[in-house]
PDB file of C-alpha atoms in Angstrom:
ATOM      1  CA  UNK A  61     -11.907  -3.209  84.784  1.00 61.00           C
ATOM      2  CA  UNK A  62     -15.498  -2.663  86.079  1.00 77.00           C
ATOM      3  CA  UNK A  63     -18.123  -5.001  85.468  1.00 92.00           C
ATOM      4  CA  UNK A  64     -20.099  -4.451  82.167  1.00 98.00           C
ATOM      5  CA  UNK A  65     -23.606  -2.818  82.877  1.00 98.00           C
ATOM      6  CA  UNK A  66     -25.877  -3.746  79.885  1.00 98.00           C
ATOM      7  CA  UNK A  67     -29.415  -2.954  79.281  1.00 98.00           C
ATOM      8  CA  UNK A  68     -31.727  -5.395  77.303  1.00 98.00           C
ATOM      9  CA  UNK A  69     -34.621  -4.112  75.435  1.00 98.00           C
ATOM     10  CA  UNK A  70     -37.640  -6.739  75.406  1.00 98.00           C
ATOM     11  CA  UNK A  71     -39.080  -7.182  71.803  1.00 98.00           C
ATOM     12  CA  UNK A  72     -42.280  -9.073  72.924  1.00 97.00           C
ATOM     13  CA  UNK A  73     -45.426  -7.859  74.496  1.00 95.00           C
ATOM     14  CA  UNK A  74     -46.583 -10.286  77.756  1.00 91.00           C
ATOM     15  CA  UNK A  75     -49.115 -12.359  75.489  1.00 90.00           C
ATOM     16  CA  UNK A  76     -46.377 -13.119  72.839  1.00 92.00           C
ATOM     17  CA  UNK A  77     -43.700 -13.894  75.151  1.00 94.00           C
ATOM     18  CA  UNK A  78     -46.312 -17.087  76.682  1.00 94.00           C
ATOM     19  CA  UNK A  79     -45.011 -18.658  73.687  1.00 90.00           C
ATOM     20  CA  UNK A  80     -41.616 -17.570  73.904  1.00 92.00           C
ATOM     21  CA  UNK A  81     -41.216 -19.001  77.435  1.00 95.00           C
ATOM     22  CA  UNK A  82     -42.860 -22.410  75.916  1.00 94.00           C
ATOM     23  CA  UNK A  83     -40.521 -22.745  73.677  1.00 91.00           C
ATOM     24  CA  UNK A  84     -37.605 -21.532  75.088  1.00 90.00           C
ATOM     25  CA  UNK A  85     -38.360 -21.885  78.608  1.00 92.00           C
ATOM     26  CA  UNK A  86     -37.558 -17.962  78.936  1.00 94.00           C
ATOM     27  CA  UNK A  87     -38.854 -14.662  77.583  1.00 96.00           C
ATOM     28  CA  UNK A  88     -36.782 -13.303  74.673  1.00 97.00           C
ATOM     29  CA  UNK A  89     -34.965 -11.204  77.132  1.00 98.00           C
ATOM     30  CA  UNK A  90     -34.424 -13.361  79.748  1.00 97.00           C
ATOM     31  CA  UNK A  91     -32.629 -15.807  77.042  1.00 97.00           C
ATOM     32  CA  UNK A  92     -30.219 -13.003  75.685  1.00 98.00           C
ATOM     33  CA  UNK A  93     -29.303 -12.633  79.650  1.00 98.00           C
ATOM     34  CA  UNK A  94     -28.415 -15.307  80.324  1.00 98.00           C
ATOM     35  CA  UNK A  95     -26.515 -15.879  77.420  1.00 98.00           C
ATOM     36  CA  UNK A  96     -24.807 -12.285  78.123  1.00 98.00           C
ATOM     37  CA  UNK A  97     -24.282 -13.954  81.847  1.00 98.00           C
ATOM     38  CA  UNK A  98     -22.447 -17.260  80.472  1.00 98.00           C
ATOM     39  CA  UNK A  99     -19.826 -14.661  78.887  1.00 97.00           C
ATOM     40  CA  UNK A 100     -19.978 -12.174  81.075  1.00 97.00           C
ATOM     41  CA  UNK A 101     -20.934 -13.596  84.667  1.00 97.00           C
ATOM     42  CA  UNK A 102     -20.149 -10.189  86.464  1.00 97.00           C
ATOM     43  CA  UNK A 103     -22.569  -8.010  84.393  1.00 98.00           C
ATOM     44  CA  UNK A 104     -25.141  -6.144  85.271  1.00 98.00           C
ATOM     45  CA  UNK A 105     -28.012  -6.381  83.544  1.00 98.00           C
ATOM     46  CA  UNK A 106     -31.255  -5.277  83.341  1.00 98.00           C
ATOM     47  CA  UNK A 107     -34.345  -5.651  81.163  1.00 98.00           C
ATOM     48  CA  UNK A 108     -37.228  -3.319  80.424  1.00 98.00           C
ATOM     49  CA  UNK A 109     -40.020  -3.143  78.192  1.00 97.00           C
ATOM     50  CA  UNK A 110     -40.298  -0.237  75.669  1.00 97.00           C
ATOM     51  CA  UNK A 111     -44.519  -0.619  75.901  1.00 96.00           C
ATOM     52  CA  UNK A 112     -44.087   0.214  79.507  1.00 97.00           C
ATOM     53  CA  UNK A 113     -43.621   4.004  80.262  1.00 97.00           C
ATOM     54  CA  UNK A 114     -42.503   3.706  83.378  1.00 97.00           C
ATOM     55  CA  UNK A 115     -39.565   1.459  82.562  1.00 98.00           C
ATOM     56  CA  UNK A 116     -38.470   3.515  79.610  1.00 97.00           C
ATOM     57  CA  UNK A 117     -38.209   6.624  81.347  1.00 97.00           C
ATOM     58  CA  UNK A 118     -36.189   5.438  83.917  1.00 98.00           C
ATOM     59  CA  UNK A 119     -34.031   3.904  81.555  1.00 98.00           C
ATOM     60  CA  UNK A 120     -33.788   6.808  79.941  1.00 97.00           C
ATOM     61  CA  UNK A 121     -33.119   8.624  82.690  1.00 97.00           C
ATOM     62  CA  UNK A 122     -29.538   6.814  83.223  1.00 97.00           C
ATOM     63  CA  UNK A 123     -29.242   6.062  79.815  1.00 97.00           C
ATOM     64  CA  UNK A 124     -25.089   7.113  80.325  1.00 95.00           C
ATOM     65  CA  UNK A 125     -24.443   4.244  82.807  1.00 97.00           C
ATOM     66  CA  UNK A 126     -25.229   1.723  80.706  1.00 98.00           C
ATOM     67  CA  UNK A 127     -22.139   0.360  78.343  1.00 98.00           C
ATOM     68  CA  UNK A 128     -24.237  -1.169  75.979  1.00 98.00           C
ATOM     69  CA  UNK A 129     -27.779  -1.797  75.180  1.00 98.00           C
ATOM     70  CA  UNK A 130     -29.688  -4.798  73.347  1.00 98.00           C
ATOM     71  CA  UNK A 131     -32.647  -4.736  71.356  1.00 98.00           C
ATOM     72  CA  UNK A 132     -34.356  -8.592  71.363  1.00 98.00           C
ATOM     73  CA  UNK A 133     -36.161 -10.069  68.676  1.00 97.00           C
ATOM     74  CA  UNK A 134     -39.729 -10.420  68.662  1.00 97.00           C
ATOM     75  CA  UNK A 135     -43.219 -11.773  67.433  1.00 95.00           C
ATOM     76  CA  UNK A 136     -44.614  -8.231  65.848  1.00 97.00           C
ATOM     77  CA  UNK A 137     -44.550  -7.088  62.441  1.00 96.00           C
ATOM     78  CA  UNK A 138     -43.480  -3.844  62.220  1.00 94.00           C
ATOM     79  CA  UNK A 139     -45.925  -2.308  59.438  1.00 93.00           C
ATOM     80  CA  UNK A 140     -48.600  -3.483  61.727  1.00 96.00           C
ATOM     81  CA  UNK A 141     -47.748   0.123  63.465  1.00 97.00           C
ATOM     82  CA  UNK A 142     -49.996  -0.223  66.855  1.00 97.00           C
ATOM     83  CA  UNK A 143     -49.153   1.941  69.595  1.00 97.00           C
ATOM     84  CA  UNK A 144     -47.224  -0.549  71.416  1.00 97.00           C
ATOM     85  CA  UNK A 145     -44.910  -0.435  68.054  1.00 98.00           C
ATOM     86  CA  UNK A 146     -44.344   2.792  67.849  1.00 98.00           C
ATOM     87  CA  UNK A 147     -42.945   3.095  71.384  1.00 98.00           C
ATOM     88  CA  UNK A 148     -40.715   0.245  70.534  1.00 98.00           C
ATOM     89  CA  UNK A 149     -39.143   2.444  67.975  1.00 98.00           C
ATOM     90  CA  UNK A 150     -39.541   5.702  69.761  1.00 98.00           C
ATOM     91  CA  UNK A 151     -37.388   4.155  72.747  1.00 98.00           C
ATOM     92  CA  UNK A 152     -35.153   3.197  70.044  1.00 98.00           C
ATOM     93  CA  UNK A 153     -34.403   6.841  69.033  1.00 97.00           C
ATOM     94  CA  UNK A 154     -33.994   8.047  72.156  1.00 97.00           C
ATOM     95  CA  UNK A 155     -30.720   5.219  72.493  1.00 98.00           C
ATOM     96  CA  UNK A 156     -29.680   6.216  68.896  1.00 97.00           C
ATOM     97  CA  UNK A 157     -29.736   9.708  70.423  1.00 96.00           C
ATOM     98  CA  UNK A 158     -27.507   9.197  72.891  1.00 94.00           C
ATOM     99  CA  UNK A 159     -24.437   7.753  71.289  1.00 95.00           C
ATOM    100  CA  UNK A 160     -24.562   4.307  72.534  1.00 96.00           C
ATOM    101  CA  UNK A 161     -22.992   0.779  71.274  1.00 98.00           C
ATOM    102  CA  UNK A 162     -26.150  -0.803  69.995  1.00 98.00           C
ATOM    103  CA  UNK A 163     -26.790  -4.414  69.735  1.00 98.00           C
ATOM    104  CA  UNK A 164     -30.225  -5.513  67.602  1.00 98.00           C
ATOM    105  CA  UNK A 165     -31.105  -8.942  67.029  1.00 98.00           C
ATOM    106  CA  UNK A 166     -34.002  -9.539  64.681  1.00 98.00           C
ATOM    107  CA  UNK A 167     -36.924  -7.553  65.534  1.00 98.00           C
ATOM    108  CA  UNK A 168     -34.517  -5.257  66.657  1.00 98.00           C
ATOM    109  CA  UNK A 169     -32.462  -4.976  64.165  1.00 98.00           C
ATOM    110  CA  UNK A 170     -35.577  -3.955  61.931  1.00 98.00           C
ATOM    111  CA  UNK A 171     -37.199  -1.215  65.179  1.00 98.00           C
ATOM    112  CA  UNK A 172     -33.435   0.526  65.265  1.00 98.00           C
ATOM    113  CA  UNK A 173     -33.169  -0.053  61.367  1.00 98.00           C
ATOM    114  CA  UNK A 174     -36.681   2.606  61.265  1.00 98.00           C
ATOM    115  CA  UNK A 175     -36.005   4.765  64.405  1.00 98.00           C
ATOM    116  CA  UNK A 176     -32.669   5.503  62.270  1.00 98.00           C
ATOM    117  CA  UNK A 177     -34.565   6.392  59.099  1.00 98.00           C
ATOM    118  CA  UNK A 178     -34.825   3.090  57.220  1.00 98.00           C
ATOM    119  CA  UNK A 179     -37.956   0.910  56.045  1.00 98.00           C
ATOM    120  CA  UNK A 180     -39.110  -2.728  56.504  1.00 98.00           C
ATOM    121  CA  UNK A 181     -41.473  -4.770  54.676  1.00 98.00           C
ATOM    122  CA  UNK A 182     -42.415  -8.378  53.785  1.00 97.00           C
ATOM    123  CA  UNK A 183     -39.380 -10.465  52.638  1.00 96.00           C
ATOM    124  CA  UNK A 184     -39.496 -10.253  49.742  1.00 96.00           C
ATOM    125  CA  UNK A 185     -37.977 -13.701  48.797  1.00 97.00           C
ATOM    126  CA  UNK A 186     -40.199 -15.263  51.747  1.00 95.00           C
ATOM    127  CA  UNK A 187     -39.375 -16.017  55.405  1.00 97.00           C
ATOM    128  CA  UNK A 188     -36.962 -17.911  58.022  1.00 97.00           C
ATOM    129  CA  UNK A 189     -38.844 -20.456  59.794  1.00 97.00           C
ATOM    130  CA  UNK A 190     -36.340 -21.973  62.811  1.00 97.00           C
ATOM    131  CA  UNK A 191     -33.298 -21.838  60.147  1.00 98.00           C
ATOM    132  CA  UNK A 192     -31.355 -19.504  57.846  1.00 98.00           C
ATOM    133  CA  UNK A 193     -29.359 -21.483  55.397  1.00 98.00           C
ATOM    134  CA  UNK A 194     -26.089 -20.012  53.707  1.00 98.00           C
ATOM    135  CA  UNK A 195     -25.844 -16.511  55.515  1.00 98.00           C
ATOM    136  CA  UNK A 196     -22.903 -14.763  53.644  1.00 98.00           C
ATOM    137  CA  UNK A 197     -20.319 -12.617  54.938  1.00 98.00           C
ATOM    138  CA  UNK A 198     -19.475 -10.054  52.085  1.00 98.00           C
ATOM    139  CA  UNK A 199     -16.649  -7.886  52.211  1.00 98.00           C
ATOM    140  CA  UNK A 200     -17.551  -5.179  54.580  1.00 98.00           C
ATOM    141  CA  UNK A 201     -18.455  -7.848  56.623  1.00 98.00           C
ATOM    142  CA  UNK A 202     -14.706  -9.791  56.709  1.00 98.00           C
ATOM    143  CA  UNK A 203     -13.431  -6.499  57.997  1.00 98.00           C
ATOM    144  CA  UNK A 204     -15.829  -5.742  60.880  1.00 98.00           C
ATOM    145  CA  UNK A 205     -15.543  -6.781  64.102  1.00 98.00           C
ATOM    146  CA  UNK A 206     -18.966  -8.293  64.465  1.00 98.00           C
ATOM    147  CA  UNK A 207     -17.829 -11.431  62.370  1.00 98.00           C
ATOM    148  CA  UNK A 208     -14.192 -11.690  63.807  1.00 98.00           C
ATOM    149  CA  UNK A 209     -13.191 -15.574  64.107  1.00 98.00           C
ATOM    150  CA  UNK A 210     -16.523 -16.351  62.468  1.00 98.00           C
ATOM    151  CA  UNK A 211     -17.009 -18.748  59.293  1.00 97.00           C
ATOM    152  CA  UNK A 212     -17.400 -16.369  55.867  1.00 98.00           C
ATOM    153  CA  UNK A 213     -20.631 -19.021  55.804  1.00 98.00           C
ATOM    154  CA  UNK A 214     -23.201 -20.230  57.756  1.00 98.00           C
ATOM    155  CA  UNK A 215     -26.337 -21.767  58.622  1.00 98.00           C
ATOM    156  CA  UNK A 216     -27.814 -20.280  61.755  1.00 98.00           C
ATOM    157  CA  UNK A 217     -31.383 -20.459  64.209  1.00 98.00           C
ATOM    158  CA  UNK A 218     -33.562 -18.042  62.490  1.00 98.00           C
ATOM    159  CA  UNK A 219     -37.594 -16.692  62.566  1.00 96.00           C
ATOM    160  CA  UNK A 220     -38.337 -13.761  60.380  1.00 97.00           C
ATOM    161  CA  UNK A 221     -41.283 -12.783  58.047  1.00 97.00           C
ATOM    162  CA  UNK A 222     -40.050  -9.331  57.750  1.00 98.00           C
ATOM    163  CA  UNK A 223     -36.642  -7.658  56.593  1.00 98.00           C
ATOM    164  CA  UNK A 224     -35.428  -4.234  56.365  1.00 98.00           C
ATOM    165  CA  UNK A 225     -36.080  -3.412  52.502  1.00 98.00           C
ATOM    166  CA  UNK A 226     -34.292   0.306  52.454  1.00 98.00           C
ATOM    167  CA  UNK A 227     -31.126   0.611  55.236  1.00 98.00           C
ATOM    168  CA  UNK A 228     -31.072   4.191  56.981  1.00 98.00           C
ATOM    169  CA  UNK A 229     -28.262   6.238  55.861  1.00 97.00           C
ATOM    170  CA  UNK A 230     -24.306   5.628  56.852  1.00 97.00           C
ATOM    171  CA  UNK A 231     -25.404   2.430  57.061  1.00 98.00           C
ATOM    172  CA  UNK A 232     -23.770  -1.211  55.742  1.00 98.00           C
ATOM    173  CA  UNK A 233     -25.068  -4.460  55.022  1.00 98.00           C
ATOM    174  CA  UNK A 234     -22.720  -6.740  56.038  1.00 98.00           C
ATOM    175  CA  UNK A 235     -24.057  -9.834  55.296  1.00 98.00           C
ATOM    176  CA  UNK A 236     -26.679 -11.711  53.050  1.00 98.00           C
ATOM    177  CA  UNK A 237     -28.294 -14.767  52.011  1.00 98.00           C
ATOM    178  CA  UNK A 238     -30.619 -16.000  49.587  1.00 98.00           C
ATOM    179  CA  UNK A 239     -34.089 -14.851  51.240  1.00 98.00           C
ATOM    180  CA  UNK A 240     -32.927 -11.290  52.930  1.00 98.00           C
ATOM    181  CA  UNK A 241     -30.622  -9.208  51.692  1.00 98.00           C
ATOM    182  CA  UNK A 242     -29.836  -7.467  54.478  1.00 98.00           C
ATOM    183  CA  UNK A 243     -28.459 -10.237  57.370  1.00 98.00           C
ATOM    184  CA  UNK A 244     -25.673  -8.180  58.968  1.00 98.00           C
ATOM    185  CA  UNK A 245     -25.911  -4.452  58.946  1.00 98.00           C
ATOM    186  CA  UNK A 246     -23.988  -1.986  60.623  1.00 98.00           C
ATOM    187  CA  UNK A 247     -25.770   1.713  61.191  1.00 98.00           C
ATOM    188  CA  UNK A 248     -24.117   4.699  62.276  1.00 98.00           C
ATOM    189  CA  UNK A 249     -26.865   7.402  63.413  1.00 97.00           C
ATOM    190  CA  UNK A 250     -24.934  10.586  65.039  1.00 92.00           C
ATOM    191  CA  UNK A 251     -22.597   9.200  68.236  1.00 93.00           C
ATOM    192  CA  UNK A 252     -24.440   5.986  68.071  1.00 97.00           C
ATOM    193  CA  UNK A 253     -23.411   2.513  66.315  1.00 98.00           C
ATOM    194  CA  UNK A 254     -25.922  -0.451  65.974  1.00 98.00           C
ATOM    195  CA  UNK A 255     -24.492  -4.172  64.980  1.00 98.00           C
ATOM    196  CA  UNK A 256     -27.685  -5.641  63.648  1.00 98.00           C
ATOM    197  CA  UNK A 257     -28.499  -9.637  62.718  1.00 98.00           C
ATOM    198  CA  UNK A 258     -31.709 -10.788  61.131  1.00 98.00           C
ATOM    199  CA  UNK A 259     -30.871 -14.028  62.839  1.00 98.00           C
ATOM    200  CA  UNK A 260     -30.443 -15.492  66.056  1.00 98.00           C
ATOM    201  CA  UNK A 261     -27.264 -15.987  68.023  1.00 97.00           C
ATOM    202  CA  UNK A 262     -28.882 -16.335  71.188  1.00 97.00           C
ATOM    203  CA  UNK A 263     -30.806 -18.955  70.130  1.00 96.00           C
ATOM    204  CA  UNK A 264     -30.505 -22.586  69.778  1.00 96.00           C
ATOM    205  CA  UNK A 265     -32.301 -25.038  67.176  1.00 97.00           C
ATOM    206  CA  UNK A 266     -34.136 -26.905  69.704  1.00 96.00           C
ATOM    207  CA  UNK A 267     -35.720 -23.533  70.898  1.00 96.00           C
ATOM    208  CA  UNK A 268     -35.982 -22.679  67.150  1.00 96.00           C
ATOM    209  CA  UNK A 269     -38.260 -26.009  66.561  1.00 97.00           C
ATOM    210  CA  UNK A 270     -40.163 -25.867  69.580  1.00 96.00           C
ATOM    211  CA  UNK A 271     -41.430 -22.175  67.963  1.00 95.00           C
ATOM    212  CA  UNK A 272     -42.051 -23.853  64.380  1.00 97.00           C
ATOM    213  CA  UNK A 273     -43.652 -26.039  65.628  1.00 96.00           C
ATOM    214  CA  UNK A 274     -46.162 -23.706  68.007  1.00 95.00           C
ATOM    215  CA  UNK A 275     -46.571 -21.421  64.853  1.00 95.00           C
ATOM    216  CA  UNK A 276     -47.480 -24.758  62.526  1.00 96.00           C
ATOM    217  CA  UNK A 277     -51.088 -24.201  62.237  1.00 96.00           C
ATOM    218  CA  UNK A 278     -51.014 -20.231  61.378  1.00 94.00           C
ATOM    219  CA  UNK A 279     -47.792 -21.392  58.935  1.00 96.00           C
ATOM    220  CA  UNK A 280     -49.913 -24.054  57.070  1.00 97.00           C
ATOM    221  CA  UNK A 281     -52.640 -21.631  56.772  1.00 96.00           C
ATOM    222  CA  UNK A 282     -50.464 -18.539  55.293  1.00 94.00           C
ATOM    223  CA  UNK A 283     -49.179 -21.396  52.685  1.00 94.00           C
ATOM    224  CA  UNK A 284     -45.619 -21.404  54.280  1.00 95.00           C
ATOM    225  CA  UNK A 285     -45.991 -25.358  53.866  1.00 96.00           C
ATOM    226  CA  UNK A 286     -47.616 -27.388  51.123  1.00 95.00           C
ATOM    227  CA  UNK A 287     -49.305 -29.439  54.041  1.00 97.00           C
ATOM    228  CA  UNK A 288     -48.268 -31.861  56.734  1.00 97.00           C
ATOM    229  CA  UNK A 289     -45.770 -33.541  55.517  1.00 98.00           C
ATOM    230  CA  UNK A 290     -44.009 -30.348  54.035  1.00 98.00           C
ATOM    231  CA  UNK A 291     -43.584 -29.230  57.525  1.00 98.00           C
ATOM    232  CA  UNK A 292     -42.254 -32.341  58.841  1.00 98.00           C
ATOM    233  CA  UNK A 293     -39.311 -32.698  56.162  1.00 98.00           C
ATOM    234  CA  UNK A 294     -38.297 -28.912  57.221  1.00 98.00           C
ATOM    235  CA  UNK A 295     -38.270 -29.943  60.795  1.00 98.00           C
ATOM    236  CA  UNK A 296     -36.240 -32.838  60.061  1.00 98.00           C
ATOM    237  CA  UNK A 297     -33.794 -30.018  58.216  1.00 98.00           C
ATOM    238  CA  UNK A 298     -33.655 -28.740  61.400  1.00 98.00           C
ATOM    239  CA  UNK A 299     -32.561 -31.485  63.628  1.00 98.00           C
ATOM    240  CA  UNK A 300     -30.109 -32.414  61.095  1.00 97.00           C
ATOM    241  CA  UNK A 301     -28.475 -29.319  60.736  1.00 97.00           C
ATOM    242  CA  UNK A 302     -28.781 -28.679  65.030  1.00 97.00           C
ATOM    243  CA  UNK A 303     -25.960 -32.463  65.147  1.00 96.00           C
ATOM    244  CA  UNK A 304     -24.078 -29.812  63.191  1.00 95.00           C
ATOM    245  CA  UNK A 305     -24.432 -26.710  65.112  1.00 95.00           C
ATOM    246  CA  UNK A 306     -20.564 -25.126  66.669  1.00 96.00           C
ATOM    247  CA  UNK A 307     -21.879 -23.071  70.024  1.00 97.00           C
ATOM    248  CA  UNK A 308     -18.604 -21.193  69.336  1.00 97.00           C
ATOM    249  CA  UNK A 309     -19.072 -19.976  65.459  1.00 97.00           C
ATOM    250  CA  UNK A 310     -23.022 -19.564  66.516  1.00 97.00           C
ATOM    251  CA  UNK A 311     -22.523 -17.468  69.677  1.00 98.00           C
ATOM    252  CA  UNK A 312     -19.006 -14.876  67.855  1.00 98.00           C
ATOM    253  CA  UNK A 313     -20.890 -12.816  67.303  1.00 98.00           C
ATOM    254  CA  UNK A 314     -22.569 -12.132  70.880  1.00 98.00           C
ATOM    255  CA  UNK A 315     -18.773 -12.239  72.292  1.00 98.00           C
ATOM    256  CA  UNK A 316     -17.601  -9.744  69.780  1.00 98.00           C
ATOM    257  CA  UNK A 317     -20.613  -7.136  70.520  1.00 98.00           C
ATOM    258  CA  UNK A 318     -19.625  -8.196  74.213  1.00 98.00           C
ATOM    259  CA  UNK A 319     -15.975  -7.174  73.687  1.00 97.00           C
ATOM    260  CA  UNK A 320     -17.018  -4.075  71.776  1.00 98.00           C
ATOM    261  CA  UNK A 321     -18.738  -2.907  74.865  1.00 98.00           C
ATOM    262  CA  UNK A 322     -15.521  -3.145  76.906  1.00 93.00           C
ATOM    263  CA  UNK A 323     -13.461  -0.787  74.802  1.00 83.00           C
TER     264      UNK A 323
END
């Protein structure tokens, strides 16, 4: 079988992935790679930027080599609308358009979620900061192949202010939790199928906390925390749960979409 040839669609402009690469010690992109790379050693990969003409329209131009394509998370809010934003999402319909296997992970979930005809707002029920507690697996979700082998239940590394309020059509939410109803969704647009998560896989707690903790001031100030010592008892969450963390349940996911692409 040939080596997988994957392209990975950066969710961060340059000033927002400085803090990404603090925290992380890689952009967005270059995490999910090497993630892809610890599964997949022989792939091919490649990363662009959807801001950057240049790079889109040559990706575009071989869009049929590729056997799968990822869509990162990332630090804007989608309503915000700016002109970087709406190439994000533009790029996005041009990959819907072409009938690809689609992997989104946060901020991508919610770009391909809108290129496909759906909507994203506020959470509703309030945000992820570093964690998502008690993501469940509903029905539609025991049955597709996203969450084969993986717990019906789960905590997981998590960072989202925003969720995808209205789902495009042919689309279904395969898993929930408690502060966004839509965790796991699975979108069929024409030739094209997208396995979305408004959490990460590719990330670890310890990344997770390093980004809390760069966002503390702006989180205090928006009233995420009652104050100091708020913050400090949900970091300590954190750690606790990251003694508890399974690399294997965390990462099915990324295998599955992985295995997917093979077929």
């Amino acid at each position: 079988m040939k080596n997988l040839d994957i392209l990975i669609v950066e969710g961060n402009i340059e000033q927002d992935s400085k803090m990404f690469i603090e925290a992380a010690g890689a952009k967005v992109s270059e995490n999910l790679k090497n993630l892809f790379l610890k599964f997949e050693p022989k792939a091919n990969i490649e990363i662009i930027h959807p801001g950057n003409d240049k790079e889109s329209s040559a990706a575009l131009d071989k869009i049929n080599s590729y056997d799968g394509i990822a869509f990162t998370g990332g630090a804007m809010r989608l309503n915000d609308m700016s002109e970087e934003i709406k190439k994000h999402i533009k790029f996005a319909k041009e990959c819907l358009e072409s009938g690809k296997k689609i992997l989104a992970i946060c901020w991508g979930l919610q770009v391909c979620s809108v290129a496909a005809g759906g909507k994203v707002n506020k959470g509703k029920n309030g945000a992820h900061m570093g964690i998502a507690k008690s993501v469940k697996i509903n029905e539609a979700g025991l049955r597709h192949p996203l969450y084969e082998s993986k717990k019906n239940e789960f905590n997981t590394p998590a960072f989202n202010f925003d969720e995808v309020c209205e789902i495009p059509e042919n689309s279904i939410v395969l898993a929930s939790n408690s502060v966004n109803d839509v965790m796991g969704l699975n979108i069929n647009y024409k030739n094209s199928v997208v396995w979305g998560m408004q959490y990460h896989s590719d990330y670890e707690y310890k990344q997770t906390i390093n980004l809390t903790n760069l966002r503390k001031e702006k989180l205090l100030n928006n009233n995420y925390f009652k104050n100091d010592d708020d913050f400090s008892k949900h970091i300590s969450v954190i750690k606790e749960e990251d003694k508890k963390l399974s690399f294997e349940n965390k990462t099915f996911e990324i295998r599955n979409w992985l295995k997917f692409i093979k077929d």
